[in-house]
Amino acid sequence: MPSSRVETMGRLFILCELSVVAMVILLSVDRTEQLQSSQAHTLLRIRRLLNHPPVLSSWTDRTDFCNMEPNSSLTVVCYEDSVTQLHIIGEQGTPQLPENFSMESFITTLVKLPNLKVLTLASLGLRGPLSGKIARLSSLEIFNVSSNLISGSIPEELSSLTSLQTLILDGNAFSGQLPDWLGQLQELTVLSLRKNSFNGSLPDSLGDLDNLRVLALSHNRFYGQVPDLSSLTNLQVLDLEDNLLNGPFPKISTKLVTIILKRNKFRSGIPINLNSYYQLQQLDLSFNSFVGPFLQSLFALPSINYIDIAGNKFTGMLSVNQSCNEDLMFVDLSSNLLTGNLPDCLLNLKKVDVLYARNCLSTGDQDQRPISFCRNEALAVGIIPSNKNQKQASKTVIVLGITGGIAGSIALAGLAFFVVRRSNANRGNKTPPTRLILETASTGYTSKILSDARYIYQTMKLGSLGLPAYRTFSLEEIEEATGNFDSSAFMGEGSHGQMYRGQLKNGSLVAIRCLKMKKSHDVQNFMHRIELISKLRHPHVVSALGHCFECYWDDSSVSRIFLVFEDVPNGTLGNWISGRRSRQMLTWAQRIAAAIGIAKGIQFLHTVIVPGLFSNNLNITDILLDQNLAAKISSYNLPLLGEELGKDGKKSSSGGSKEIASRVNHADKNDIYGLGVILLELMAGRQLKTKTEIDAIKDQSSVAADAAALRSVVDPTVQKASSEQSLRTMMEISLRCLLNDPADRPSIEDVLWNLQFAAQVQDGWRESYSSEGSPGSPSQPPSLRLTIPK
């Protein structure tokens, strides 16, 4: 089906919406109504401002606007002597608007029709930014200004039009990002912004438009991933054609009638549940980078009549016995990696137009490629063939770069492939494995091109915090950064794998964690977790910069995962208070700032995903300080490691249901206890390595009723430069964090508030000390006083 027909179908859907509303209004109108003279003058002024277009040539001073015969280009509907509906659709080649045309003046005139519910101003040459005064039409339900020259962003004032049901801005010059406030238009059923210059990522608030039936954003410059739209159960048309969108297949409801993702940069597989979209009529995924098996069952969907997957990397062997829907009219399978035979049902349907060139099908016509081409190309994009019936004497390992956040997919750009031959264990050969560079002769992609592509391709724009975008690393890069895992780069080994220090080609220092997988999991099992890891970016959390998978050839299971983290240069917080850096004393204000940073990092880990990242086993030696002495949590419960996977890739757990519920209910309070210990260590100026030491400090602190007793617990290096009230606030909240019953411990928000208060008190005390030359302590309001738990 040509693109013009696709667009025509979308327009028919929208026109149907408009017609229903118009018919309801027309049936309710008394044709004998007389229009207010002021509104009649307003309509005539609109004609003058539009430079007397031919469509309005019949309007004169004597026109009875409310009793005009409506047509497809011009309709005026009145109710109780006011205009409630105005449709003006111009023609191509109509007179240009005068040079002094002002959109602001035009809208100012238009809003003198305050009872408008339906407004269509199409193909009239309107130009300039849309004035926010349009929101004065507070009853507006349908607003269509398609095929004009309107520029600029969507005015925020539109957010006040809570009755708006249809917004059509097609074919203009709108630009900028879509605003988050679109989610406030809860009555919206049609949002059509085709053929503009919008850019940026799509706002998550689109997923809040529960009544939306049509979302048409084609021919713009949107990029990034599509937000979760699965809650839009009324959505029937999704048109995202010709943008720069990437990531996985969008999360959408199963009631879609039309899905158009044509000409974007999607790089995932298609979800298997797509074969349950029983209302789906049109599916266009052409000219993306979709990979993996093509679902042949789509041919048999009960409503399907149009399928276009041309220009992707879909694989799979087609079967001649596959059934098809008899209503199929167009199928384009061209330029993929399909093998086998074209289904007989496609050949036997007389009315279906089938294109399938540039595959590796056994069908002899339409320019088929040799079977070796499809196999090599499948390997080049990381689709690993698995033959369980064939036993190999040796294991072959392929190192895969997987684009972060793309479930089950492997982008061609950004990959380097290396085959490693592992000798048979029975031979006992200790010779280092041979590494071969795999090049695909049929495409001409050399290792140099692939290597350069790694630095060109990015899965997302530059991240926040001054960090580069999360990306894929090849094993070659990892080995080069660590000197082939030289012992001098080894930093240690813990429960979360081995850590290496490394330096990338661009000079950036990084920390690389090597995780050995004990169970047989393929890449698909890890992709959702990799996507979560890529989002863990916060000023007080050590952020991941990318990853690399090493997989076995014979069963596609992951043998090792390398996670690349940002370098944090100033060592651990523990060393700054009691270790080799303790001579460079942290002031009391710096210690409070570190505590606040840790609390903010914990708050982020608890809320960044659902469920949050809890039970992070916090330790002062896992808190790193950056060049500005800002605290960063370096060891946290990575989604990749937080739970064991069963063979099906799903979470498995041990223990009874009561035990599991208990762990979930108080998981966040485990981190509160760890934070309480760190707070005690910051005050005491030393690490507390055993529970006995912790309990001793707790007991000593609990009876520290006066200033002297309180300061006896505190590190002598900060005693003279700290406020008593600040110390007491920190001590009290730390003791509350260490209560035996998790339910009695404070929330992270409560802890953060108290720490920030301690910082404010310390700042006030320091200013008073500096100005008066003697220490002073601002009094704390009685409502803020805490009771030291016994």
Short mmCIF file of N, CA and C in Angstrom, two decimals, residues 70 72 105 120 171 197 289 377 394 405 455-456 481 533 540 667 724:
data_model
loop_
_atom_site.label_atom_id
_atom_site.label_comp_id
_atom_site.label_asym_id
_atom_site.label_seq_id
_atom_site.Cartn_x
_atom_site.Cartn_y
_atom_site.Cartn_z
N PRO A 70 -24.46 24.11 4.46
CA PRO A 70 -23.09 23.66 4.70
C PRO A 70 -22.55 22.84 3.54
N SER A 72 -18.49 20.82 2.17
CA SER A 72 -17.25 20.23 2.68
C SER A 72 -16.18 21.27 2.96
N SER A 105 -3.29 39.12 15.81
CA SER A 105 -4.52 39.86 15.53
C SER A 105 -5.63 38.94 15.06
N THR A 120 -12.22 24.57 12.52
CA THR A 120 -11.34 24.04 11.48
C THR A 120 -10.92 25.20 10.58
N GLY A 171 0.80 19.24 8.85
CA GLY A 171 1.23 20.02 7.71
C GLY A 171 1.52 21.47 8.00
N SER A 197 7.96 19.97 12.29
CA SER A 197 9.40 19.88 12.62
C SER A 197 9.60 19.68 14.11
N SER A 289 15.66 -1.27 11.67
CA SER A 289 16.71 -2.27 11.86
C SER A 289 16.21 -3.40 12.75
N GLU A 377 24.82 -12.49 7.17
CA GLU A 377 24.23 -11.25 7.65
C GLU A 377 23.59 -11.43 9.02
N SER A 394 34.62 -28.56 20.13
CA SER A 394 35.12 -27.41 20.90
C SER A 394 34.06 -26.34 20.95
N GLY A 405 19.19 -1.28 26.44
CA GLY A 405 17.80 -0.90 26.37
C GLY A 405 17.06 -1.47 25.19
N TYR A 455 32.25 4.16 17.80
CA TYR A 455 32.33 5.50 18.38
C TYR A 455 31.32 6.45 17.75
N ILE A 456 30.76 6.05 16.63
CA ILE A 456 29.78 6.90 15.97
C ILE A 456 28.38 6.61 16.49
N ALA A 481 41.71 -1.66 27.37
CA ALA A 481 41.62 -0.73 28.50
C ALA A 481 42.29 -1.29 29.74
N ILE A 533 19.97 -0.89 34.02
CA ILE A 533 21.30 -0.42 34.44
C ILE A 533 21.67 0.86 33.70
N HIS A 540 24.83 10.98 42.96
CA HIS A 540 25.36 10.29 44.13
C HIS A 540 25.34 8.77 43.98
N ALA A 667 12.53 -4.26 52.99
CA ALA A 667 13.77 -4.22 52.22
C ALA A 667 14.39 -2.83 52.25
N GLU A 724 26.74 22.01 68.43
CA GLU A 724 26.16 20.97 69.29
C GLU A 724 24.83 20.49 68.74
#
